[in-house]
Short mmCIF file of C-alpha atoms and ligand atoms in Angstrom, two decimals:
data_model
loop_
_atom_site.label_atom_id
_atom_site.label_comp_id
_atom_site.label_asym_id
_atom_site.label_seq_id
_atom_site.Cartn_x
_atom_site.Cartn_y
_atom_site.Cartn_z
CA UNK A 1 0.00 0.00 0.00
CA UNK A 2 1.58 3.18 -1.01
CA UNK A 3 0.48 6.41 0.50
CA UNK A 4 1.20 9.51 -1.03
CA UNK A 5 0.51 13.04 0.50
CA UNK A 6 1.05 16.08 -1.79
CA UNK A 7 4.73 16.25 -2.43
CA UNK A 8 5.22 20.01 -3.34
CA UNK A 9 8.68 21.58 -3.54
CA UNK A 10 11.95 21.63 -5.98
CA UNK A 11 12.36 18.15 -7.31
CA UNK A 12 15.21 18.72 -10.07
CA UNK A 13 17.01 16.47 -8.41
CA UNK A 14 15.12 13.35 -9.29
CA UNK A 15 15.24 12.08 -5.91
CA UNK A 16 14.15 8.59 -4.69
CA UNK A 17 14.47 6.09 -2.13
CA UNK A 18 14.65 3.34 -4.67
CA UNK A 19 18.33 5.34 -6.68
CA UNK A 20 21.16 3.02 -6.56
CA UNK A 21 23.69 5.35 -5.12
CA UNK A 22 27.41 5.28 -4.98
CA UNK A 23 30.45 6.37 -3.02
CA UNK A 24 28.01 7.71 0.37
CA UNK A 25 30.40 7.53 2.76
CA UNK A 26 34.06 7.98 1.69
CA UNK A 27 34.09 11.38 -0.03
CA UNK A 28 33.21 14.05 2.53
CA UNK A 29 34.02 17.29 1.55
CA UNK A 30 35.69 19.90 3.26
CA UNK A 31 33.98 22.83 4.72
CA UNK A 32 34.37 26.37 2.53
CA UNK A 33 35.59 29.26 4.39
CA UNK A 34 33.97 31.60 1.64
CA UNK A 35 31.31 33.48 1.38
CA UNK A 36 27.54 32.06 2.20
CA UNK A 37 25.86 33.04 -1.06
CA UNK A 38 29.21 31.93 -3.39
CA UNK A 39 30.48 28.28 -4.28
CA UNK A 40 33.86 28.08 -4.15
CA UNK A 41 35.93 25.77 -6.58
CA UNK A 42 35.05 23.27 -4.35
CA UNK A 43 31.06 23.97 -4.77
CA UNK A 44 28.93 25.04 -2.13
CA UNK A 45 29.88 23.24 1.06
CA UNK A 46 26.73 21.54 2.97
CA UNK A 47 26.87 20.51 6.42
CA UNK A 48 24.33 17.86 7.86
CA UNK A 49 24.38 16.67 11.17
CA UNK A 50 21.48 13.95 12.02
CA UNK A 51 19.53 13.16 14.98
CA UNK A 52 21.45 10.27 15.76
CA UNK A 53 24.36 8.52 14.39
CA UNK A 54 24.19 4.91 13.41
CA UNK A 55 20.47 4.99 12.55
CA UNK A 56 19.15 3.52 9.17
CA UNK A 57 17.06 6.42 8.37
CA UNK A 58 19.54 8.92 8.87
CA UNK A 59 22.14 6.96 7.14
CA UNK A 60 19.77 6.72 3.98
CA UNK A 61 18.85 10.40 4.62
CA UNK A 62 22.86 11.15 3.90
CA UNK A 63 22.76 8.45 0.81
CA UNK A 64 20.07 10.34 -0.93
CA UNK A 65 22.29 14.38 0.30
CA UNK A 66 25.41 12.88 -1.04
CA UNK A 67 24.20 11.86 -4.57
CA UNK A 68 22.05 15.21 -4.88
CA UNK A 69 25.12 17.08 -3.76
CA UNK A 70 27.59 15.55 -5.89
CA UNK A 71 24.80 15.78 -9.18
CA UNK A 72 24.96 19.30 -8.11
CA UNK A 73 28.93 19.68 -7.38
CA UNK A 74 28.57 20.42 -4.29
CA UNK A 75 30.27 18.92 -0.45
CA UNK A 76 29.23 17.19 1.84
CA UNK A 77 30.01 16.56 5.52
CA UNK A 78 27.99 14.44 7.59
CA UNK A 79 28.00 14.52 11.63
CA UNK A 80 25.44 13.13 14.47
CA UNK A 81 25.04 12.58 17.81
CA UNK A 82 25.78 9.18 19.72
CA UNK A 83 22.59 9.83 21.18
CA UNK A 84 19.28 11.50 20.73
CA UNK A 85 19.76 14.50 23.05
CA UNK A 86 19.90 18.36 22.29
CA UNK A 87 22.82 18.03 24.89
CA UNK A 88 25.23 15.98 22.79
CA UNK A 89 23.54 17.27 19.30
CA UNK A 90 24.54 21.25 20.09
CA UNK A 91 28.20 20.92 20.43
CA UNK A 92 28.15 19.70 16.73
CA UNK A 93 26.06 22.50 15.94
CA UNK A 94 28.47 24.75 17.40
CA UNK A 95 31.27 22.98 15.43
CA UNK A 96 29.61 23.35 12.18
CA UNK A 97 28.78 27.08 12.93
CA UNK A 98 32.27 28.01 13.49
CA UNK A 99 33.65 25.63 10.20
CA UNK A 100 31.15 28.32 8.02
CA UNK A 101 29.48 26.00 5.53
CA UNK A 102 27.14 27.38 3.28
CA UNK A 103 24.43 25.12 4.16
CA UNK A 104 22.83 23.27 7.08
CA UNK A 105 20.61 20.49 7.16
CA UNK A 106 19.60 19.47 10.29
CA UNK A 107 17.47 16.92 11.90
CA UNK A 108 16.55 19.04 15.55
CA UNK A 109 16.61 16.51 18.53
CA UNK A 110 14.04 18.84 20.18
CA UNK A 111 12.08 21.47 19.40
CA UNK A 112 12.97 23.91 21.58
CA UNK A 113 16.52 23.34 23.04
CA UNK A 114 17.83 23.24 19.55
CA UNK A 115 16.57 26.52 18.98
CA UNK A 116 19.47 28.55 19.76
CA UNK A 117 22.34 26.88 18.22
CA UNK A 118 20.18 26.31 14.91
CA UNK A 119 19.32 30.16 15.12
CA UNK A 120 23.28 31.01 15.20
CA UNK A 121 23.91 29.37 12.25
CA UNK A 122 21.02 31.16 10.13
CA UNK A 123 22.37 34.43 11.66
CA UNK A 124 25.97 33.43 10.70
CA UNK A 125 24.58 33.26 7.29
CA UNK A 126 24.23 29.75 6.59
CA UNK A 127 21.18 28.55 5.09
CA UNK A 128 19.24 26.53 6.98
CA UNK A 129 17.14 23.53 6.12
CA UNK A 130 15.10 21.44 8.63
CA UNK A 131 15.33 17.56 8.00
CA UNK A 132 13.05 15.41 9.81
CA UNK A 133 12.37 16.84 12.97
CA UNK A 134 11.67 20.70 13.31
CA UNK A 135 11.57 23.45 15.85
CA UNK A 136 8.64 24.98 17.92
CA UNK A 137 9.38 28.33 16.15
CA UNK A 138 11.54 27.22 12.73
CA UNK A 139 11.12 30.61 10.88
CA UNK A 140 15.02 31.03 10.84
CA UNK A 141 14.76 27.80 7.86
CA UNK A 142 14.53 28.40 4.74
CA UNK A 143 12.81 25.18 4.60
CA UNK A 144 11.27 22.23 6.39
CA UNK A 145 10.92 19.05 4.76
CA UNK A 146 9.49 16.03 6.87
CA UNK A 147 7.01 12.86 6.22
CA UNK A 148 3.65 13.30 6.94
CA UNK A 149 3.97 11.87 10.35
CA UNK A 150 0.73 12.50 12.31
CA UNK A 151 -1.16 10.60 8.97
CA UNK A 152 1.77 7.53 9.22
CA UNK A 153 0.27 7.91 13.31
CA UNK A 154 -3.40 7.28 11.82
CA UNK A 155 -2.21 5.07 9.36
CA UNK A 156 -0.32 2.68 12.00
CA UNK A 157 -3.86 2.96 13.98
CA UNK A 158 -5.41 1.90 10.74
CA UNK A 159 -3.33 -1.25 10.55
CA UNK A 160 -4.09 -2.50 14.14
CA UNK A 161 -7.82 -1.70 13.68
CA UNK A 162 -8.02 -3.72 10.69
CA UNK A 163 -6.35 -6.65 12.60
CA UNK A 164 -8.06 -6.87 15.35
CA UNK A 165 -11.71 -5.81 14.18
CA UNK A 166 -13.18 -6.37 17.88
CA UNK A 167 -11.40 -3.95 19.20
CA UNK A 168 -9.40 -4.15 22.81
CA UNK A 169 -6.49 -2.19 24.44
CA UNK A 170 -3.77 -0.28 22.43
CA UNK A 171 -0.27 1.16 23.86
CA UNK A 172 2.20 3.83 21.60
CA UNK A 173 6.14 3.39 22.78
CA UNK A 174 7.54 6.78 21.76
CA UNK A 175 11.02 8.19 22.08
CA UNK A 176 11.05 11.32 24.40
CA UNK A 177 8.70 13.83 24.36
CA UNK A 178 9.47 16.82 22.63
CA UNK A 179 10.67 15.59 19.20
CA UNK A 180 8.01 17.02 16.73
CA UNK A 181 8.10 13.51 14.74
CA UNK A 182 7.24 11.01 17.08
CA UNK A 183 4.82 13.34 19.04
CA UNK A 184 2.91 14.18 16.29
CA UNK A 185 2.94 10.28 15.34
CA UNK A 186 1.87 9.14 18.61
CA UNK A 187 -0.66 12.37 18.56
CA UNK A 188 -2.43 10.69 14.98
CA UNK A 189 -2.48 7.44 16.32
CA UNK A 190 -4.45 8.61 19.73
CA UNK A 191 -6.64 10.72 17.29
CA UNK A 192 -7.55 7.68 15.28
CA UNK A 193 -8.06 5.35 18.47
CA UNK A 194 -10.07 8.05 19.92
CA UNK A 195 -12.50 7.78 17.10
CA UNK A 196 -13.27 4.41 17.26
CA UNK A 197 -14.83 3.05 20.66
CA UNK A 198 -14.02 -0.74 20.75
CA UNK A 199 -10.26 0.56 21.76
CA UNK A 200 -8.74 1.64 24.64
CA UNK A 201 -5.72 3.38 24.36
CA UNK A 202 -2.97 2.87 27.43
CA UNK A 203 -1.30 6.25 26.86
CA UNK A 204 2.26 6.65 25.61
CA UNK A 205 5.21 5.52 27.01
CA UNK A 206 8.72 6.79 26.00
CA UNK A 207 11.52 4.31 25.59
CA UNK A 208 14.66 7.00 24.50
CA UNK A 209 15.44 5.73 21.72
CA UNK A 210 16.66 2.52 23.60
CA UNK A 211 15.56 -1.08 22.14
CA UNK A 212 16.23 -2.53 25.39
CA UNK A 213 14.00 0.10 27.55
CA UNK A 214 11.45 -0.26 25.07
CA UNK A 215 11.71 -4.33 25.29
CA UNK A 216 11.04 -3.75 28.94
CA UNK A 217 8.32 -0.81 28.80
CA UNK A 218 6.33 -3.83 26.89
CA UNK A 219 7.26 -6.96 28.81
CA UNK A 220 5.75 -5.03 31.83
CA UNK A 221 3.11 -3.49 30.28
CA UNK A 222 1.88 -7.00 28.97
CA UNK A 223 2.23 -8.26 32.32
CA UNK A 224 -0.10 -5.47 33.51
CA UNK A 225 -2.56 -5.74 30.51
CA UNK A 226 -2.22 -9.35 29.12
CA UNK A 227 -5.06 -8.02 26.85
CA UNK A 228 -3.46 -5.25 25.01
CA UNK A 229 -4.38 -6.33 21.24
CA UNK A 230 -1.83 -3.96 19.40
CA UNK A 231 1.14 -1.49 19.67
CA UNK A 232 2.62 1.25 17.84
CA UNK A 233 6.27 1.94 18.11
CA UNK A 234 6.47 5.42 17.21
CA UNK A 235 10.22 5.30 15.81
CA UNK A 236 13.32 2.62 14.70
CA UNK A 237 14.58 1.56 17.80
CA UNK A 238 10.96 1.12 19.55
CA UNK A 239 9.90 -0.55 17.53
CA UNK A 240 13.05 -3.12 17.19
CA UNK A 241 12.59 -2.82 21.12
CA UNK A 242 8.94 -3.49 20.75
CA UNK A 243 9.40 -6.69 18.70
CA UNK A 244 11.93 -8.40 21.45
CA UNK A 245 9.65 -7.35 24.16
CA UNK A 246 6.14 -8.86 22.75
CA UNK A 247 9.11 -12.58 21.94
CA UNK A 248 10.55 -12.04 25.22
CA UNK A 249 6.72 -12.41 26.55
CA UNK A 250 6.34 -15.02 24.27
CA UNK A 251 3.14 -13.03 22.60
CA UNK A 252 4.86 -13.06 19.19
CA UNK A 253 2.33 -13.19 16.66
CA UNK A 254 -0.57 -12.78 19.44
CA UNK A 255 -0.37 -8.85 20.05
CA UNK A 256 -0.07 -6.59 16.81
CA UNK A 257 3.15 -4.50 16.22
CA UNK A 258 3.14 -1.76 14.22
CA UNK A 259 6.34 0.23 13.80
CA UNK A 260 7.49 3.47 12.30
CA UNK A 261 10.68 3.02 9.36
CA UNK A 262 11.86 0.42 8.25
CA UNK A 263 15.77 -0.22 8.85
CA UNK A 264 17.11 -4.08 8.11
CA UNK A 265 16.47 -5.46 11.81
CA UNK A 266 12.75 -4.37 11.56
CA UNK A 267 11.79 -5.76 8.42
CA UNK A 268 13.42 -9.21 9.69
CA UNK A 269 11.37 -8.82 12.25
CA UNK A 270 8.46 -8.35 9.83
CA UNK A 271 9.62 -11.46 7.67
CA UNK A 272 9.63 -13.65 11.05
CA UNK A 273 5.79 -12.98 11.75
CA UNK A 274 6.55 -11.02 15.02
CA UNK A 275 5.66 -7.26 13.47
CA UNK A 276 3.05 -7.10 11.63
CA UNK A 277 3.40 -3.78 9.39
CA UNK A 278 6.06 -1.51 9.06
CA UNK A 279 5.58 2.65 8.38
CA UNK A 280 8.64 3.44 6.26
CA UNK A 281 9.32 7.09 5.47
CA UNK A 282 11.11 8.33 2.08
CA UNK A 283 14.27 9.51 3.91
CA UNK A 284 16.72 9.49 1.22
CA UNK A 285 14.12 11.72 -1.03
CA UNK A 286 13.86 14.05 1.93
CA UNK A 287 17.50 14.63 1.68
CA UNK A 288 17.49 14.86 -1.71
CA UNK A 289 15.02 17.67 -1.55
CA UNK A 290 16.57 19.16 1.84
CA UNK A 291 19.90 19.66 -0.67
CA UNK A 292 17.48 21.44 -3.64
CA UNK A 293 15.94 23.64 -1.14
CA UNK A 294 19.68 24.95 0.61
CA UNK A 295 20.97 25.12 -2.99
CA UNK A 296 18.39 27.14 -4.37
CA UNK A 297 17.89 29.33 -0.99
CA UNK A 298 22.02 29.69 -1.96
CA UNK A 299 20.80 30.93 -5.70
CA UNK A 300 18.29 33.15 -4.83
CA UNK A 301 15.52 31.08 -6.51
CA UNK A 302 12.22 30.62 -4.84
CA UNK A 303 12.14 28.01 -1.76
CA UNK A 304 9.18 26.19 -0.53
CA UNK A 305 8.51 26.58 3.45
CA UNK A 306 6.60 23.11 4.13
CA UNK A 307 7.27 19.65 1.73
CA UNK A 308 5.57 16.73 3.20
CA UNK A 309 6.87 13.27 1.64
CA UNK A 310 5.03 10.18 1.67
CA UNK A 311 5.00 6.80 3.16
CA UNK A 312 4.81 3.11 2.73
CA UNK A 313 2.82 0.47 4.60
CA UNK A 314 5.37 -2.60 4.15
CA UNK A 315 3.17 -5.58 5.01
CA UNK A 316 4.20 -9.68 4.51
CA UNK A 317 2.45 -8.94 1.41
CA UNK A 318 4.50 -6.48 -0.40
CA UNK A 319 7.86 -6.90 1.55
CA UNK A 320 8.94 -8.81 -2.15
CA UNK A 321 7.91 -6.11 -3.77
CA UNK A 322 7.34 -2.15 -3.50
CA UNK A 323 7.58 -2.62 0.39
CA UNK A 324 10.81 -4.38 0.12
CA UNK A 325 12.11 -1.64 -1.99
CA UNK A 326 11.02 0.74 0.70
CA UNK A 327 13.32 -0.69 3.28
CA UNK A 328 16.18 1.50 4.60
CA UNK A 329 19.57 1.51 4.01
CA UNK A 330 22.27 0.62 6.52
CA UNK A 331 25.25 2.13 4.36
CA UNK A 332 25.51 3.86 1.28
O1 LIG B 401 11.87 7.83 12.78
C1 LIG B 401 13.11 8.40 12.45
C2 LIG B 401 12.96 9.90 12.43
O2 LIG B 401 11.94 10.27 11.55
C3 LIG B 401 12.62 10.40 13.84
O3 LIG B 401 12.58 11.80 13.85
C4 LIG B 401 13.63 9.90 14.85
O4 LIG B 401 13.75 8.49 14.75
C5 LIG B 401 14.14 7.99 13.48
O5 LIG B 401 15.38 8.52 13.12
C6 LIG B 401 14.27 6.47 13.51
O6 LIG B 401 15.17 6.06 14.49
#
């Protein structure tokens, strides 16, 4: 099942999940010390830093900047956290900042506390683009180009619903609060519970981006509610840690499990019965875009403020198919 929401916005650079793309990860390019509006020889110089390193998404994210940047002869440097947290995710801000690229794309761990160090880079005169996640007040981007994540919320709600038919209890494992993403998936999948009254939703819980709390956030729930019918996992690792908690209770195939993305972990877990549908975002075309959008803010062409990209349901149906082409990347 493919769901497409409007997808508005520069597209010259042809971008897809599906490209075969070369050479991600061994040809960074160096930072430019000129000025923001000019390419030098080099080519502009684009900065992104991620929410996390070492996650699937992000790392297809960076597949689908580095081919659009190197069709457009620009360079590319690529940075993230070891953690989720505005804490670890400034410094690198900072960093970037002071090396004066002449673009930033940026997945914000939070919507306010990355506020400040985003807004020192657009004041420093580097062009910012919001990746992903975005900011409580985001009017220093130039752009902000995300999936449509409270729909893939209503969508995941739609999946459980039309497993379990009768109804029963329902449970979201988030991240952390205050990461517009996952809040506003977890928000359309309460929205879409809310509407139909054979469910009962438990509330979210928020596993921080750790497969292990989230195993254990669901073994105990499931002790406390051996009746709960069907979960969302709002992001990657909750919903890997989603999958080992339901085994680990030995409710595999019993409770649904319905999980945002789609790195190579989840859709085993997909193959092997235990999840039963996966959300998988377009991450590498939301790079793609994320580098058309700095480049032409960079020009002095037109940029668009909102692009919304789509999503796949993979299912055991299509994973052969269009849902295994979906399927993140784990290098470039
Ligand atoms: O779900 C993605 C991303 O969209 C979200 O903002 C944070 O988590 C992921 O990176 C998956 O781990």
């Amino acid at each position: 099942m493919k769901w497409k929401k409007s997808a508005f916005g520069i597209l010259a650079l042809g971008a897809s999940s599906a490209l075969v793309l070369a050479g991600c990860s061994a040809d960074a390019g160096t930072d430019s010390n000129g000025d923001a509006a000019a390419p030098n020889e080099d080519g502009y110089s684009i900065a992104f830093v991620q929410g996390v390193a070492g996650d699937e998404f992000y790392i297809t994210m960076e597949c689908g900047i580095r081919e659009a940047a190197e069709a457009a002869g620009a360079t590319v440097t690529v940075q993230g956290p070891q953690q989720f947290d505005p804490t670890l995710q400034r410094p690198i801000v900072d960093a970037v900042v002071a090396s004066q690229p002449d673009a930033l794309l940026i997945a914000p761990t939070d919507v306010t506390a990355m506020a400040g160090p985003i807004q020192a880079a657009a004041d420093a005169g580097i062009q910012v683009v919001l990746v992903d996640t975005t900011l409580e007040d985001p009017s220093m981007a130039v752009s902000q180009i995300s999936s449509d994540n409270f729909g893939g919320g209503e969508a995941a709600f739609a999946a459980i619903e039309a497993a379990n038919p009768e109804g029963g209890k329902v449970l979201v494992v988030s991240v952390n609060p205050g990461i517009s993403t996952t809040d506003q998936r977890a928000a359309g999948f309460e929205a879409a519970a809310a509407e139909n009254p054979a469910f009962e939703s438990l509330g979210v819980e928020y596993s921080e981006n750790n497969p292990a709390l989230a195993a254990q956030i669901v073994t105990a729930a499931l002790q406390a509610n051996p009746d709960i019918v069907g979960i969302f996992a709002a992001n990657l690792f909750a919903a890997e840690g989603t999958a080992t908690g339901v085994q680990q209770a030995g409710r595999d195939g019993e409770v649904t499990i319905v999980g945002f993305d789609a790195g190579p972990a989840q859709v085993q877990q997909l193959r092997d019965g235990v999840v039963q549908a996966l959300v998988a975002q377009e991450p590498a075309s939301i790079g793609a875009q994320g580098v058309a959008q700095a480049l032409a803010a960079l020009e002095g062409e037109p940029t668009e403020e909102i692009i919304q990209t789509g999503f796949t349901i993979i299912t055991a149906d299509n994973i052969d198919g269009e849902g295994g082409e979906a399927a993140y990347r784990s290098s470039c």
